[in-house]
Amino acid sequence: MTPRTEFTLLSMLMAAAVLVGVLLLMDADRRAPGVRDVLSALRFAPAALLATGAGTWFVTRWHARARSVGRDWKPGGMTLRTLLVVFLLFPVSLAAWAMVALGVDQIMADAPGAMGDAMGWLPVIVFYGSLAALLFGAVPAFILEYFACRRFLRRQAVLSTGHA
Protein backbone atom coordinates (compact mmCIF):
# COMPACT_ATOMS: atom_id res chain seq x y z
CA MET A 1 0.00 0.00 0.00
CA THR A 2 1.33 3.41 -0.87
CA PRO A 3 1.97 5.93 1.93
CA ARG A 4 -0.74 8.21 0.52
CA THR A 5 -3.36 5.45 0.51
CA GLU A 6 -2.38 4.33 3.98
CA PHE A 7 -2.52 7.90 5.28
CA THR A 8 -5.96 8.47 3.76
CA LEU A 9 -7.41 5.21 5.07
CA LEU A 10 -5.91 5.68 8.53
CA SER A 11 -7.20 9.25 8.70
CA MET A 12 -10.67 8.15 7.62
CA LEU A 13 -10.73 5.42 10.24
CA MET A 14 -9.65 7.85 12.94
CA ALA A 15 -12.24 10.43 11.82
CA ALA A 16 -15.02 7.86 12.11
CA ALA A 17 -13.76 6.83 15.55
CA VAL A 18 -13.59 10.44 16.75
CA LEU A 19 -17.07 11.16 15.36
CA VAL A 20 -18.65 8.17 17.07
CA GLY A 21 -16.75 8.87 20.30
CA VAL A 22 -17.78 12.52 20.39
CA LEU A 23 -21.42 11.77 19.63
CA LEU A 24 -21.53 9.07 22.31
CA LEU A 25 -19.84 11.28 24.90
CA MET A 26 -22.22 14.14 24.19
CA ASP A 27 -25.12 11.89 25.22
CA ALA A 28 -23.34 9.82 27.88
CA ASP A 29 -24.31 12.06 30.78
CA ARG A 30 -27.90 10.87 30.62
CA ARG A 31 -27.39 7.13 30.23
CA ALA A 32 -24.90 4.47 29.26
CA PRO A 33 -24.58 4.27 25.45
CA GLY A 34 -25.61 1.03 23.81
CA VAL A 35 -25.48 -0.52 20.35
CA ARG A 36 -28.43 1.56 19.16
CA ASP A 37 -26.55 4.74 20.12
CA VAL A 38 -23.44 3.64 18.23
CA LEU A 39 -25.53 2.89 15.12
CA SER A 40 -27.22 6.27 15.48
CA ALA A 41 -23.84 7.98 15.69
CA LEU A 42 -22.67 6.12 12.59
CA ARG A 43 -25.34 7.91 10.54
CA PHE A 44 -23.03 10.91 10.36
CA ALA A 45 -19.94 8.85 9.54
CA PRO A 46 -20.28 9.13 5.73
CA ALA A 47 -20.02 12.92 5.96
CA ALA A 48 -16.89 12.65 8.12
CA LEU A 49 -15.40 10.02 5.81
CA LEU A 50 -16.08 12.14 2.73
CA ALA A 51 -14.52 15.25 4.27
CA THR A 52 -11.52 13.34 5.60
CA GLY A 53 -10.91 11.44 2.37
CA ALA A 54 -11.03 14.58 0.24
CA GLY A 55 -9.07 16.60 2.81
CA THR A 56 -6.22 14.11 3.09
CA TRP A 57 -6.07 13.83 -0.69
CA PHE A 58 -5.71 17.61 -1.00
CA VAL A 59 -3.11 17.77 1.78
CA THR A 60 -0.99 14.99 0.27
CA ARG A 61 -1.02 16.85 -3.05
CA TRP A 62 -0.08 20.03 -1.18
CA HIS A 63 2.75 18.13 0.51
CA ALA A 64 4.01 16.80 -2.82
CA ARG A 65 4.15 20.33 -4.25
CA ALA A 66 5.95 21.64 -1.15
CA ARG A 67 8.38 18.74 -1.25
CA SER A 68 9.18 19.35 -4.92
CA VAL A 69 10.13 22.94 -4.05
CA GLY A 70 12.36 21.68 -1.25
CA ARG A 71 10.29 22.56 1.82
CA ASP A 72 10.08 19.91 4.51
CA TRP A 73 6.98 19.62 6.64
CA LYS A 74 6.91 18.64 10.27
CA PRO A 75 4.16 16.36 11.64
CA GLY A 76 2.54 19.12 13.71
CA GLY A 77 2.32 21.48 10.75
CA MET A 78 0.93 18.78 8.49
CA THR A 79 -1.62 17.89 11.17
CA LEU A 80 -2.79 21.50 11.38
CA ARG A 81 -3.04 21.75 7.59
CA THR A 82 -4.94 18.47 7.39
CA LEU A 83 -7.43 19.43 10.08
CA LEU A 84 -7.91 22.88 8.58
CA VAL A 85 -8.82 21.40 5.21
CA VAL A 86 -10.99 18.66 6.74
CA PHE A 87 -12.90 21.05 8.98
CA LEU A 88 -13.45 23.39 6.02
CA LEU A 89 -14.78 20.51 3.92
CA PHE A 90 -16.95 19.04 6.68
CA PRO A 91 -19.93 21.47 6.32
CA VAL A 92 -20.04 20.81 2.58
CA SER A 93 -19.88 17.05 3.03
CA LEU A 94 -22.43 17.19 5.84
CA ALA A 95 -24.82 19.13 3.60
CA ALA A 96 -24.29 16.67 0.75
CA TRP A 97 -24.84 13.68 3.03
CA ALA A 98 -27.96 15.25 4.59
CA MET A 99 -29.40 15.87 1.12
CA VAL A 100 -28.71 12.29 0.09
CA ALA A 101 -30.29 11.00 3.30
CA LEU A 102 -33.33 13.25 2.79
CA GLY A 103 -33.67 12.04 -0.80
CA VAL A 104 -33.50 8.39 0.23
CA ASP A 105 -36.02 9.09 2.99
CA GLN A 106 -38.37 10.69 0.46
CA ILE A 107 -38.09 7.68 -1.85
CA MET A 108 -38.40 5.00 0.83
CA ALA A 109 -41.12 6.58 3.01
CA ASP A 110 -44.69 5.30 2.76
CA ALA A 111 -46.08 8.81 3.08
CA PRO A 112 -43.22 11.25 2.41
CA GLY A 113 -43.48 14.73 3.82
CA ALA A 114 -42.79 17.91 1.93
CA MET A 115 -39.18 18.16 0.80
CA GLY A 116 -39.22 21.91 1.45
CA ASP A 117 -39.92 21.37 5.14
CA ALA A 118 -36.99 18.97 5.42
CA MET A 119 -34.70 21.26 3.44
CA GLY A 120 -35.55 24.08 5.84
CA TRP A 121 -33.68 22.19 8.54
CA LEU A 122 -30.57 21.69 6.40
CA PRO A 123 -28.76 24.92 7.42
CA VAL A 124 -29.44 24.17 11.09
CA ILE A 125 -28.09 20.61 10.76
CA VAL A 126 -24.99 21.82 8.94
CA PHE A 127 -24.30 24.68 11.35
CA TYR A 128 -24.73 22.74 14.58
CA GLY A 129 -23.07 19.61 13.21
CA SER A 130 -20.03 21.60 12.10
CA LEU A 131 -19.92 23.52 15.36
CA ALA A 132 -20.08 20.32 17.42
CA ALA A 133 -17.37 18.73 15.29
CA LEU A 134 -15.12 21.74 15.75
CA LEU A 135 -15.71 22.21 19.48
CA PHE A 136 -15.65 18.60 20.60
CA GLY A 137 -13.62 16.87 17.91
CA ALA A 138 -10.70 19.20 17.20
CA VAL A 139 -8.45 18.14 20.08
CA PRO A 140 -8.99 14.36 19.78
CA ALA A 141 -8.65 14.62 16.01
CA PHE A 142 -5.40 16.56 16.36
CA ILE A 143 -3.94 14.01 18.77
CA LEU A 144 -4.81 11.05 16.54
CA GLU A 145 -4.00 12.74 13.24
CA TYR A 146 -0.56 13.75 14.50
CA PHE A 147 0.52 10.12 14.56
CA ALA A 148 -0.89 9.46 11.09
CA CYS A 149 0.95 12.51 9.71
CA ARG A 150 4.16 11.48 11.42
CA ARG A 151 3.92 8.00 9.91
CA PHE A 152 3.15 9.43 6.46
CA LEU A 153 6.13 11.80 6.58
CA ARG A 154 8.45 9.03 7.73
CA ARG A 155 7.29 6.76 4.93
CA GLN A 156 7.74 9.57 2.40
CA ALA A 157 11.28 10.29 3.60
CA VAL A 158 12.56 6.70 3.37
CA LEU A 159 11.89 4.93 0.12
CA SER A 160 11.73 1.27 1.02
CA THR A 161 10.00 -1.84 -0.20
CA GLY A 162 9.86 -3.31 3.31
CA HIS A 163 7.28 -2.80 6.00
CA ALA A 164 6.96 0.63 7.56
PDB file of C-alpha atoms in Angstrom:
ATOM      1  CA  MET A   1       0.000   0.000   0.000  1.00  0.00           C
ATOM      2  CA  THR A   2       1.330   3.415  -0.868  1.00  0.00           C
ATOM      3  CA  PRO A   3       1.965   5.928   1.925  1.00  0.00           C
ATOM      4  CA  ARG A   4      -0.735   8.206   0.521  1.00  0.00           C
ATOM      5  CA  THR A   5      -3.360   5.454   0.509  1.00  0.00           C
ATOM      6  CA  GLU A   6      -2.379   4.332   3.979  1.00  0.00           C
ATOM      7  CA  PHE A   7      -2.524   7.902   5.281  1.00  0.00           C
ATOM      8  CA  THR A   8      -5.957   8.474   3.764  1.00  0.00           C
ATOM      9  CA  LEU A   9      -7.413   5.213   5.070  1.00  0.00           C
ATOM     10  CA  LEU A  10      -5.906   5.676   8.526  1.00  0.00           C
ATOM     11  CA  SER A  11      -7.202   9.251   8.704  1.00  0.00           C
ATOM     12  CA  MET A  12     -10.671   8.153   7.619  1.00  0.00           C
ATOM     13  CA  LEU A  13     -10.728   5.418  10.239  1.00  0.00           C
ATOM     14  CA  MET A  14      -9.653   7.851  12.945  1.00  0.00           C
ATOM     15  CA  ALA A  15     -12.243  10.428  11.818  1.00  0.00           C
ATOM     16  CA  ALA A  16     -15.025   7.859  12.108  1.00  0.00           C
ATOM     17  CA  ALA A  17     -13.756   6.827  15.552  1.00  0.00           C
ATOM     18  CA  VAL A  18     -13.588  10.443  16.751  1.00  0.00           C
ATOM     19  CA  LEU A  19     -17.071  11.157  15.362  1.00  0.00           C
ATOM     20  CA  VAL A  20     -18.648   8.171  17.072  1.00  0.00           C
ATOM     21  CA  GLY A  21     -16.745   8.869  20.300  1.00  0.00           C
ATOM     22  CA  VAL A  22     -17.778  12.521  20.385  1.00  0.00           C
ATOM     23  CA  LEU A  23     -21.419  11.765  19.631  1.00  0.00           C
ATOM     24  CA  LEU A  24     -21.530   9.069  22.308  1.00  0.00           C
ATOM     25  CA  LEU A  25     -19.841  11.278  24.898  1.00  0.00           C
ATOM     26  CA  MET A  26     -22.220  14.144  24.194  1.00  0.00           C
ATOM     27  CA  ASP A  27     -25.116  11.894  25.221  1.00  0.00           C
ATOM     28  CA  ALA A  28     -23.338   9.818  27.885  1.00  0.00           C
ATOM     29  CA  ASP A  29     -24.307  12.057  30.781  1.00  0.00           C
ATOM     30  CA  ARG A  30     -27.903  10.867  30.615  1.00  0.00           C
ATOM     31  CA  ARG A  31     -27.386   7.132  30.232  1.00  0.00           C
ATOM     32  CA  ALA A  32     -24.904   4.473  29.256  1.00  0.00           C
ATOM     33  CA  PRO A  33     -24.579   4.268  25.451  1.00  0.00           C
ATOM     34  CA  GLY A  34     -25.614   1.034  23.806  1.00  0.00           C
ATOM     35  CA  VAL A  35     -25.477  -0.520  20.347  1.00  0.00           C
ATOM     36  CA  ARG A  36     -28.427   1.559  19.164  1.00  0.00           C
ATOM     37  CA  ASP A  37     -26.551   4.740  20.117  1.00  0.00           C
ATOM     38  CA  VAL A  38     -23.436   3.636  18.228  1.00  0.00           C
ATOM     39  CA  LEU A  39     -25.528   2.892  15.124  1.00  0.00           C
ATOM     40  CA  SER A  40     -27.224   6.267  15.482  1.00  0.00           C
ATOM     41  CA  ALA A  41     -23.837   7.977  15.692  1.00  0.00           C
ATOM     42  CA  LEU A  42     -22.668   6.118  12.586  1.00  0.00           C
ATOM     43  CA  ARG A  43     -25.340   7.908  10.544  1.00  0.00           C
ATOM     44  CA  PHE A  44     -23.025  10.907  10.361  1.00  0.00           C
ATOM     45  CA  ALA A  45     -19.937   8.851   9.538  1.00  0.00           C
ATOM     46  CA  PRO A  46     -20.279   9.132   5.727  1.00  0.00           C
ATOM     47  CA  ALA A  47     -20.021  12.919   5.962  1.00  0.00           C
ATOM     48  CA  ALA A  48     -16.894  12.646   8.120  1.00  0.00           C
ATOM     49  CA  LEU A  49     -15.400  10.023   5.808  1.00  0.00           C
ATOM     50  CA  LEU A  50     -16.081  12.140   2.730  1.00  0.00           C
ATOM     51  CA  ALA A  51     -14.521  15.246   4.274  1.00  0.00           C
ATOM     52  CA  THR A  52     -11.521  13.337   5.598  1.00  0.00           C
ATOM     53  CA  GLY A  53     -10.909  11.444   2.371  1.00  0.00           C
ATOM     54  CA  ALA A  54     -11.029  14.578   0.243  1.00  0.00           C
ATOM     55  CA  GLY A  55      -9.071  16.597   2.811  1.00  0.00           C
ATOM     56  CA  THR A  56      -6.224  14.110   3.085  1.00  0.00           C
ATOM     57  CA  TRP A  57      -6.072  13.825  -0.694  1.00  0.00           C
ATOM     58  CA  PHE A  58      -5.712  17.606  -0.998  1.00  0.00           C
ATOM     59  CA  VAL A  59      -3.107  17.765   1.775  1.00  0.00           C
ATOM     60  CA  THR A  60      -0.991  14.985   0.274  1.00  0.00           C
ATOM     61  CA  ARG A  61      -1.024  16.846  -3.048  1.00  0.00           C
ATOM     62  CA  TRP A  62      -0.081  20.026  -1.182  1.00  0.00           C
ATOM     63  CA  HIS A  63       2.752  18.128   0.513  1.00  0.00           C
ATOM     64  CA  ALA A  64       4.012  16.797  -2.820  1.00  0.00           C
ATOM     65  CA  ARG A  65       4.151  20.334  -4.251  1.00  0.00           C
ATOM     66  CA  ALA A  66       5.946  21.638  -1.151  1.00  0.00           C
ATOM     67  CA  ARG A  67       8.381  18.740  -1.247  1.00  0.00           C
ATOM     68  CA  SER A  68       9.178  19.349  -4.919  1.00  0.00           C
ATOM     69  CA  VAL A  69      10.129  22.941  -4.045  1.00  0.00           C
ATOM     70  CA  GLY A  70      12.362  21.683  -1.247  1.00  0.00           C
ATOM     71  CA  ARG A  71      10.294  22.559   1.817  1.00  0.00           C
ATOM     72  CA  ASP A  72      10.075  19.915   4.505  1.00  0.00           C
ATOM     73  CA  TRP A  73       6.976  19.622   6.635  1.00  0.00           C
ATOM     74  CA  LYS A  74       6.907  18.638  10.266  1.00  0.00           C
ATOM     75  CA  PRO A  75       4.159  16.358  11.635  1.00  0.00           C
ATOM     76  CA  GLY A  76       2.538  19.119  13.709  1.00  0.00           C
ATOM     77  CA  GLY A  77       2.315  21.477  10.750  1.00  0.00           C
ATOM     78  CA  MET A  78       0.931  18.783   8.488  1.00  0.00           C
ATOM     79  CA  THR A  79      -1.619  17.895  11.165  1.00  0.00           C
ATOM     80  CA  LEU A  80      -2.788  21.504  11.375  1.00  0.00           C
ATOM     81  CA  ARG A  81      -3.037  21.746   7.589  1.00  0.00           C
ATOM     82  CA  THR A  82      -4.944  18.473   7.388  1.00  0.00           C
ATOM     83  CA  LEU A  83      -7.427  19.430  10.083  1.00  0.00           C
ATOM     84  CA  LEU A  84      -7.909  22.877   8.577  1.00  0.00           C
ATOM     85  CA  VAL A  85      -8.820  21.397   5.206  1.00  0.00           C
ATOM     86  CA  VAL A  86     -10.986  18.657   6.736  1.00  0.00           C
ATOM     87  CA  PHE A  87     -12.903  21.049   8.981  1.00  0.00           C
ATOM     88  CA  LEU A  88     -13.454  23.391   6.022  1.00  0.00           C
ATOM     89  CA  LEU A  89     -14.775  20.508   3.916  1.00  0.00           C
ATOM     90  CA  PHE A  90     -16.951  19.043   6.677  1.00  0.00           C
ATOM     91  CA  PRO A  91     -19.926  21.465   6.317  1.00  0.00           C
ATOM     92  CA  VAL A  92     -20.036  20.809   2.576  1.00  0.00           C
ATOM     93  CA  SER A  93     -19.878  17.047   3.028  1.00  0.00           C
ATOM     94  CA  LEU A  94     -22.433  17.188   5.843  1.00  0.00           C
ATOM     95  CA  ALA A  95     -24.818  19.131   3.601  1.00  0.00           C
ATOM     96  CA  ALA A  96     -24.289  16.673   0.746  1.00  0.00           C
ATOM     97  CA  TRP A  97     -24.839  13.681   3.032  1.00  0.00           C
ATOM     98  CA  ALA A  98     -27.956  15.247   4.586  1.00  0.00           C
ATOM     99  CA  MET A  99     -29.401  15.874   1.120  1.00  0.00           C
ATOM    100  CA  VAL A 100     -28.711  12.288   0.085  1.00  0.00           C
ATOM    101  CA  ALA A 101     -30.294  10.998   3.305  1.00  0.00           C
ATOM    102  CA  LEU A 102     -33.329  13.247   2.785  1.00  0.00           C
ATOM    103  CA  GLY A 103     -33.672  12.038  -0.799  1.00  0.00           C
ATOM    104  CA  VAL A 104     -33.502   8.394   0.232  1.00  0.00           C
ATOM    105  CA  ASP A 105     -36.022   9.089   2.989  1.00  0.00           C
ATOM    106  CA  GLN A 106     -38.370  10.688   0.465  1.00  0.00           C
ATOM    107  CA  ILE A 107     -38.085   7.685  -1.848  1.00  0.00           C
ATOM    108  CA  MET A 108     -38.402   4.997   0.829  1.00  0.00           C
ATOM    109  CA  ALA A 109     -41.122   6.581   3.007  1.00  0.00           C
ATOM    110  CA  ASP A 110     -44.689   5.298   2.756  1.00  0.00           C
ATOM    111  CA  ALA A 111     -46.081   8.812   3.083  1.00  0.00           C
ATOM    112  CA  PRO A 112     -43.217  11.245   2.410  1.00  0.00           C
ATOM    113  CA  GLY A 113     -43.482  14.731   3.815  1.00  0.00           C
ATOM    114  CA  ALA A 114     -42.791  17.906   1.926  1.00  0.00           C
ATOM    115  CA  MET A 115     -39.181  18.158   0.801  1.00  0.00           C
ATOM    116  CA  GLY A 116     -39.217  21.909   1.446  1.00  0.00           C
ATOM    117  CA  ASP A 117     -39.920  21.369   5.137  1.00  0.00           C
ATOM    118  CA  ALA A 118     -36.994  18.966   5.420  1.00  0.00           C
ATOM    119  CA  MET A 119     -34.700  21.262   3.443  1.00  0.00           C
ATOM    120  CA  GLY A 120     -35.555  24.083   5.836  1.00  0.00           C
ATOM    121  CA  TRP A 121     -33.677  22.194   8.540  1.00  0.00           C
ATOM    122  CA  LEU A 122     -30.571  21.689   6.399  1.00  0.00           C
ATOM    123  CA  PRO A 123     -28.760  24.917   7.422  1.00  0.00           C
ATOM    124  CA  VAL A 124     -29.440  24.167  11.085  1.00  0.00           C
ATOM    125  CA  ILE A 125     -28.094  20.614  10.758  1.00  0.00           C
ATOM    126  CA  VAL A 126     -24.993  21.818   8.936  1.00  0.00           C
ATOM    127  CA  PHE A 127     -24.296  24.677  11.348  1.00  0.00           C
ATOM    128  CA  TYR A 128     -24.727  22.739  14.578  1.00  0.00           C
ATOM    129  CA  GLY A 129     -23.075  19.614  13.206  1.00  0.00           C
ATOM    130  CA  SER A 130     -20.034  21.599  12.099  1.00  0.00           C
ATOM    131  CA  LEU A 131     -19.924  23.519  15.362  1.00  0.00           C
ATOM    132  CA  ALA A 132     -20.078  20.322  17.422  1.00  0.00           C
ATOM    133  CA  ALA A 133     -17.367  18.732  15.291  1.00  0.00           C
ATOM    134  CA  LEU A 134     -15.122  21.739  15.749  1.00  0.00           C
ATOM    135  CA  LEU A 135     -15.713  22.211  19.478  1.00  0.00           C
ATOM    136  CA  PHE A 136     -15.651  18.600  20.602  1.00  0.00           C
ATOM    137  CA  GLY A 137     -13.620  16.872  17.912  1.00  0.00           C
ATOM    138  CA  ALA A 138     -10.701  19.202  17.203  1.00  0.00           C
ATOM    139  CA  VAL A 139      -8.451  18.145  20.077  1.00  0.00           C
ATOM    140  CA  PRO A 140      -8.994  14.360  19.781  1.00  0.00           C
ATOM    141  CA  ALA A 141      -8.653  14.619  16.008  1.00  0.00           C
ATOM    142  CA  PHE A 142      -5.401  16.557  16.358  1.00  0.00           C
ATOM    143  CA  ILE A 143      -3.940  14.015  18.768  1.00  0.00           C
ATOM    144  CA  LEU A 144      -4.810  11.049  16.544  1.00  0.00           C
ATOM    145  CA  GLU A 145      -4.001  12.744  13.244  1.00  0.00           C
ATOM    146  CA  TYR A 146      -0.559  13.750  14.500  1.00  0.00           C
ATOM    147  CA  PHE A 147       0.524  10.116  14.561  1.00  0.00           C
ATOM    148  CA  ALA A 148      -0.893   9.464  11.095  1.00  0.00           C
ATOM    149  CA  CYS A 149       0.946  12.509   9.711  1.00  0.00           C
ATOM    150  CA  ARG A 150       4.160  11.479  11.418  1.00  0.00           C
ATOM    151  CA  ARG A 151       3.923   8.002   9.906  1.00  0.00           C
ATOM    152  CA  PHE A 152       3.152   9.430   6.459  1.00  0.00           C
ATOM    153  CA  LEU A 153       6.130  11.801   6.580  1.00  0.00           C
ATOM    154  CA  ARG A 154       8.448   9.029   7.733  1.00  0.00           C
ATOM    155  CA  ARG A 155       7.293   6.758   4.934  1.00  0.00           C
ATOM    156  CA  GLN A 156       7.744   9.569   2.399  1.00  0.00           C
ATOM    157  CA  ALA A 157      11.276  10.289   3.604  1.00  0.00           C
ATOM    158  CA  VAL A 158      12.563   6.705   3.369  1.00  0.00           C
ATOM    159  CA  LEU A 159      11.893   4.932   0.123  1.00  0.00           C
ATOM    160  CA  SER A 160      11.728   1.273   1.021  1.00  0.00           C
ATOM    161  CA  THR A 161      10.000  -1.844  -0.196  1.00  0.00           C
ATOM    162  CA  GLY A 162       9.858  -3.311   3.305  1.00  0.00           C
ATOM    163  CA  HIS A 163       7.285  -2.800   5.999  1.00  0.00           C
ATOM    164  CA  ALA A 164       6.955   0.625   7.557  1.00  0.00           C
TER     165      ALA A 164
END
